[in-house]
Amino acid sequence: MSPTDAAPAAGTRPDSEPHSLQRSAKRFGDTVFRSLSTGSGILILLILAAVASFLVGLALPALLADPAELQFGRGVSFWEYVAPYAFGTMWSSILAMLVAVPVAVGIALYLTHYAPKRVASTFGYVIDLLAAVPSVVFGLWGIAVLAPALRPLFLWLEENLGFIPLFSGPVSGTGRTILTASLVLAVMILPIITAISREVFLQTPRLHEEASLALGATRWEMIRQAVIPFGMPGIISACMLGLGRALGETMAVAMVLSGSEVISIQLLTSQNPNTIAANIAQSFPEAHDIGRNQLIATGLVLFVITLAVNMTARWIINRRKEFSGAN
């Protein structure tokens, strides 16, 4: 056999077949990963649609029923019945966010820019561990420890700041008020906001921080000029996740809050608005027939509130990105 017979044909490569096999394997892996990712996204949408369909289907009998046929709040329309619970849900969550967000962002800034590495790692672990505590434990802590400890403070607030509507009215004898429940919620959502904010602050470009310091800024001025603007979308996302947890929390609020069907902004009295989730947990055992549909309809209201909160947060983040890109 001549040497020319053993040589490969012109325009071909001896290793073309192995490369072709490698490319085919890569294409197959990409196809599988893309299919799994797309399927997961579609599955989430299907689950969300199934939950919405379930809520709407079982809520319609209560929404269309005559007020005299309703089991709870008989004689008033469904919307008059659910209004105090919707108000209590939003009011307690807003109070919890007012307490938790500044503390969580401050902790995240301390762990990322002030604390030594060993202290930061230890405190970060403790914060993450706090998120694993069951809500029942928080409820027991709120009843046995927080409520009695806060009652002297409530008496002081009512005596010295009673002219403010928030602190007016007779103080609850047990300390189980909307303010106590909101503080418990604040402690529960604190790890979520702190953990996400901490990770966002760690992603701040090092050159931005060094440039700010090189121009003569103090550490706080550097944080205000470089870190917080860069991490603002992440902070908003963390706050919305925490707010979602506060809106849907059930057991801790049901155990701590002595709620009723009222709409009131007073923080220290025994007449406190209840939340939707807590009312469902407390009323469902005795519900029957139209009563169950009525409670599921209140769950639909909570579902819509949570969805509206998340959509608003996404709109704010997108608007901020567009504004930053325009600048």
Coordinates of C-alpha atoms in Angstrom, one line a residue:
M1 CA 0.0 0.0 0.0
S2 CA 1.4 3.4 -1.0
P3 CA 1.8 6.3 1.4
T4 CA -0.8 8.2 -0.4
D5 CA -3.4 5.5 0.3
A6 CA -2.7 5.7 4.1
A7 CA -3.0 9.6 4.1
P8 CA -6.4 11.1 4.9
A9 CA -8.4 12.5 2.1
A10 CA -7.9 16.2 1.3
G11 CA -10.0 18.6 3.3
T12 CA -10.6 16.1 6.2
R13 CA -9.2 15.9 9.7
P14 CA -8.2 12.6 11.4
D15 CA -9.9 13.7 14.7
S16 CA -13.1 15.1 13.1
E17 CA -15.2 12.2 14.4
P18 CA -14.2 12.6 18.1
H19 CA -14.8 16.4 17.9
S20 CA -18.2 15.7 16.3
L21 CA -19.1 13.3 19.1
Q22 CA -18.0 15.9 21.7
R23 CA -20.1 18.6 20.1
S24 CA -23.1 16.3 20.0
A25 CA -22.7 15.5 23.7
K26 CA -22.6 19.1 24.5
R27 CA -25.6 19.9 22.4
F28 CA -27.5 17.0 24.1
G29 CA -26.6 18.4 27.6
D30 CA -27.7 21.9 26.6
T31 CA -30.9 20.6 25.3
V32 CA -31.7 18.6 28.4
F33 CA -30.8 21.5 30.7
R34 CA -32.9 24.0 28.6
S35 CA -35.8 21.6 28.6
L36 CA -35.6 21.1 32.4
S37 CA -35.4 24.9 33.0
T38 CA -38.3 25.6 30.7
G39 CA -40.4 22.8 32.2
S40 CA -39.7 24.1 35.7
G41 CA -40.8 27.6 34.7
I42 CA -44.0 26.3 33.1
L43 CA -44.6 24.1 36.1
I44 CA -44.5 27.1 38.5
L45 CA -47.0 28.9 36.3
L46 CA -49.3 25.9 36.2
I47 CA -49.1 25.5 40.0
L48 CA -50.0 29.2 40.4
A49 CA -52.9 28.9 38.0
A50 CA -54.1 25.8 39.8
V51 CA -54.0 27.5 43.2
A52 CA -55.8 30.5 41.7
S53 CA -58.5 28.3 40.1
F54 CA -59.0 26.4 43.3
L55 CA -59.5 29.6 45.3
V56 CA -61.8 31.2 42.8
G57 CA -63.9 28.1 42.3
L58 CA -64.5 27.5 46.0
A59 CA -64.8 31.2 46.9
L60 CA -67.6 31.9 44.3
P61 CA -70.4 30.5 46.5
A62 CA -69.5 32.8 49.3
L63 CA -69.0 35.8 47.0
L64 CA -72.4 35.3 45.4
A65 CA -74.3 34.2 48.5
D66 CA -76.9 36.3 50.2
P67 CA -75.5 38.0 53.4
A68 CA -78.1 36.2 55.5
E69 CA -76.8 32.8 54.3
L70 CA -73.2 33.4 55.5
Q71 CA -72.0 31.5 58.5
F72 CA -69.6 34.2 59.7
G73 CA -70.6 37.8 59.9
R74 CA -74.2 36.9 59.1
G75 CA -76.2 39.9 58.0
V76 CA -73.3 41.8 56.4
S77 CA -71.9 41.3 52.9
F78 CA -68.7 39.3 52.4
W79 CA -66.7 42.4 51.7
E80 CA -67.8 44.0 55.0
Y81 CA -66.8 40.8 56.7
V82 CA -63.3 40.5 55.2
A83 CA -62.4 44.2 55.4
P84 CA -61.3 44.2 59.1
Y85 CA -59.1 41.1 58.5
A86 CA -57.6 42.6 55.4
F87 CA -56.9 45.8 57.3
G88 CA -55.3 43.9 60.2
T89 CA -53.2 41.9 57.8
M90 CA -51.8 45.0 56.1
W91 CA -51.5 47.0 59.4
S92 CA -49.5 44.3 61.3
S93 CA -47.3 43.7 58.3
I94 CA -46.5 47.4 57.8
L95 CA -45.7 47.8 61.5
A96 CA -43.4 44.8 61.3
M97 CA -41.6 46.2 58.2
L98 CA -41.1 49.6 59.9
V99 CA -39.3 47.8 62.7
A100 CA -37.4 45.1 60.8
V101 CA -36.1 46.8 57.7
P102 CA -33.8 49.5 59.3
V103 CA -32.5 46.9 61.8
A104 CA -31.9 44.2 59.1
V105 CA -30.2 46.7 56.7
G106 CA -28.0 48.0 59.6
I107 CA -27.0 44.4 60.6
A108 CA -26.2 43.6 56.9
L109 CA -24.0 46.7 56.6
Y110 CA -22.3 45.9 59.9
L111 CA -21.5 42.4 58.9
T112 CA -20.2 43.4 55.4
H113 CA -18.3 46.6 56.2
Y114 CA -17.5 47.0 59.9
A115 CA -17.3 43.6 61.7
P116 CA -14.1 41.5 61.6
K117 CA -14.3 38.5 59.4
R118 CA -14.6 36.0 62.4
V119 CA -17.3 38.1 64.0
A120 CA -19.1 38.5 60.7
S121 CA -19.1 34.8 60.0
T122 CA -20.4 33.9 63.5
F123 CA -23.1 36.5 63.4
G124 CA -24.1 35.6 59.9
Y125 CA -24.5 32.0 61.0
V126 CA -26.7 33.0 64.0
I127 CA -28.9 35.2 61.7
D128 CA -29.4 32.3 59.3
L129 CA -30.1 30.0 62.1
L130 CA -32.9 32.3 63.4
A131 CA -34.7 31.8 60.1
A132 CA -35.0 28.1 60.9
V133 CA -36.9 28.6 64.2
P134 CA -40.6 27.4 63.8
S135 CA -43.3 30.0 64.0
V136 CA -44.9 28.2 67.0
V137 CA -41.8 28.9 69.0
F138 CA -42.0 32.6 68.2
G139 CA -45.6 32.5 69.2
L140 CA -44.8 30.9 72.6
W141 CA -42.0 33.5 73.1
G142 CA -44.4 36.3 72.3
I143 CA -47.0 35.1 74.8
A144 CA -44.7 34.1 77.6
V145 CA -41.9 36.7 77.4
L146 CA -42.6 39.6 75.0
A147 CA -46.2 40.5 76.0
P148 CA -45.6 40.7 79.8
A149 CA -42.3 42.5 79.2
L150 CA -43.9 45.1 77.0
R151 CA -46.9 45.9 79.2
P152 CA -44.9 48.5 81.4
L153 CA -43.8 50.2 78.2
F154 CA -47.4 50.2 77.0
L155 CA -48.5 51.9 80.3
W156 CA -45.8 54.5 79.9
L157 CA -46.8 55.2 76.3
E158 CA -50.4 55.5 77.1
E159 CA -49.7 57.9 80.1
N160 CA -47.2 60.1 78.2
L161 CA -48.3 59.9 74.6
G162 CA -51.9 59.1 75.0
F163 CA -52.9 62.2 73.0
I164 CA -51.6 60.4 69.9
P165 CA -54.3 58.2 68.4
L166 CA -51.9 55.3 68.0
F167 CA -51.3 55.2 71.8
S168 CA -54.7 56.1 73.1
G169 CA -57.2 53.9 74.8
P170 CA -57.0 51.6 77.8
V171 CA -53.9 49.4 77.8
S172 CA -54.5 45.7 77.3
G173 CA -54.1 43.8 80.6
T174 CA -52.3 40.9 78.9
G175 CA -50.0 42.8 76.5
R176 CA -51.3 40.8 73.6
T177 CA -51.8 43.6 71.2
I178 CA -51.3 44.3 67.5
L179 CA -48.0 46.0 68.4
T180 CA -46.8 42.8 70.2
A181 CA -47.8 40.7 67.2
S182 CA -46.0 43.1 64.8
L183 CA -42.8 42.9 66.9
V184 CA -42.9 39.1 66.7
L185 CA -43.4 39.3 63.0
A186 CA -40.5 41.7 62.8
V187 CA -38.2 39.2 64.5
M188 CA -39.4 36.5 62.1
I189 CA -38.7 38.4 58.9
L190 CA -35.5 39.9 60.2
P191 CA -33.3 36.9 59.0
I192 CA -34.7 37.0 55.5
I193 CA -34.1 40.7 54.9
T194 CA -30.7 40.5 56.6
A195 CA -29.4 37.5 54.6
I196 CA -30.4 38.8 51.2
S197 CA -29.2 42.4 51.9
R198 CA -25.8 41.0 53.2
E199 CA -25.3 39.0 49.9
V200 CA -26.2 42.1 47.8
F201 CA -23.8 44.3 49.7
L202 CA -21.0 41.8 49.2
Q203 CA -21.6 42.1 45.4
T204 CA -20.8 45.8 45.3
P205 CA -17.8 46.4 43.0
R206 CA -14.7 46.8 45.0
L207 CA -13.5 49.5 42.6
H208 CA -16.5 51.7 43.4
E209 CA -15.8 51.5 47.1
E210 CA -12.1 52.2 46.7
A211 CA -12.8 55.1 44.3
S212 CA -15.1 56.7 46.8
L213 CA -12.6 56.3 49.6
A214 CA -9.8 57.6 47.4
L215 CA -11.8 60.8 46.9
G216 CA -11.8 61.5 50.6
A217 CA -15.1 60.0 51.6
T218 CA -15.6 58.4 55.1
R219 CA -16.7 54.9 55.4
W220 CA -20.3 55.9 55.9
E221 CA -20.2 58.3 53.0
M222 CA -18.8 55.5 50.8
I223 CA -21.6 53.2 51.9
R224 CA -24.2 55.9 51.2
Q225 CA -22.7 56.8 47.8
A226 CA -21.6 53.4 46.5
V227 CA -23.0 50.4 48.4
I228 CA -26.6 51.4 49.1
P229 CA -27.4 52.7 45.6
F230 CA -25.9 49.5 44.1
G231 CA -27.8 47.3 46.4
M232 CA -31.1 49.1 46.4
P233 CA -32.9 46.7 44.0
G234 CA -31.7 43.8 46.2
I235 CA -32.9 45.6 49.3
I236 CA -36.3 46.1 47.8
S237 CA -36.5 42.4 46.8
A238 CA -35.5 41.4 50.3
C239 CA -38.2 43.7 51.8
M240 CA -40.9 42.2 49.5
L241 CA -39.9 38.7 50.5
G242 CA -40.1 39.7 54.2
L243 CA -43.4 41.4 53.6
G244 CA -44.8 38.3 51.9
R245 CA -43.8 36.2 55.0
A246 CA -45.4 38.7 57.3
L247 CA -48.6 38.8 55.3
G248 CA -49.0 35.0 55.3
E249 CA -47.9 34.3 58.8
T250 CA -50.5 32.3 60.7
M251 CA -49.5 30.5 63.9
A252 CA -47.4 33.2 65.6
V253 CA -50.1 35.8 65.0
A254 CA -52.9 33.5 66.0
M255 CA -51.2 32.7 69.3
V256 CA -50.1 36.2 70.2
L257 CA -52.8 38.5 68.9
S258 CA -56.1 38.9 70.7
G259 CA -57.9 39.9 67.6
S260 CA -61.5 40.8 66.8
E261 CA -63.6 42.1 63.9
V262 CA -62.6 45.8 64.2
I263 CA -60.7 48.4 62.2
S264 CA -58.5 50.3 64.5
I265 CA -55.1 51.9 64.4
Q266 CA -54.7 51.8 68.2
L267 CA -51.6 49.8 69.2
L268 CA -52.1 49.2 72.9
T269 CA -55.7 48.2 73.5
S270 CA -57.3 44.8 73.7
Q271 CA -59.5 45.6 70.7
N272 CA -57.2 44.7 67.9
P273 CA -57.9 43.8 64.2
N274 CA -57.2 40.2 63.4
T275 CA -55.4 39.0 60.3
I276 CA -56.8 36.9 57.4
A277 CA -54.4 34.0 58.0
A278 CA -55.0 33.9 61.7
N279 CA -58.8 34.1 61.3
I280 CA -58.8 31.2 58.9
A281 CA -56.7 29.0 61.3
Q282 CA -59.0 30.0 64.3
S283 CA -62.3 29.6 62.5
F284 CA -61.8 26.7 60.1
P285 CA -62.4 23.9 62.7
E286 CA -66.0 25.1 63.3
A287 CA -66.7 26.1 59.7
H288 CA -69.1 24.0 57.6
D289 CA -70.8 24.3 54.2
I290 CA -70.9 28.0 53.2
G291 CA -68.6 28.9 56.1
R292 CA -65.7 27.0 54.5
N293 CA -66.3 28.7 51.2
Q294 CA -66.4 32.0 53.1
L295 CA -63.0 31.4 54.7
I296 CA -61.5 30.2 51.4
A297 CA -62.8 33.5 49.9
T298 CA -60.8 35.4 52.5
G299 CA -57.8 33.3 51.5
L300 CA -58.4 34.5 47.9
V301 CA -58.3 38.1 49.1
L302 CA -55.0 37.4 50.9
F303 CA -53.7 35.7 47.6
V304 CA -54.6 38.9 45.6
I305 CA -53.0 41.1 48.2
T306 CA -49.7 39.1 48.1
L307 CA -49.8 39.0 44.4
A308 CA -50.3 42.8 44.2
V309 CA -47.4 43.4 46.6
N310 CA -45.0 41.3 44.5
M311 CA -46.1 42.9 41.3
T312 CA -45.6 46.3 42.8
A313 CA -42.2 45.4 44.0
R314 CA -41.2 44.1 40.5
W315 CA -42.5 47.3 38.9
I316 CA -40.4 49.4 41.3
I317 CA -37.3 47.4 40.6
N318 CA -37.8 47.6 36.8
R319 CA -38.4 51.3 37.0
R320 CA -35.2 51.8 39.1
K321 CA -33.2 49.8 36.6
E322 CA -34.6 51.9 33.7
F323 CA -33.8 55.1 35.6
S324 CA -30.2 53.9 36.4
G325 CA -29.7 52.9 32.8
A326 CA -30.9 56.3 31.5
N327 CA -28.4 58.0 33.8

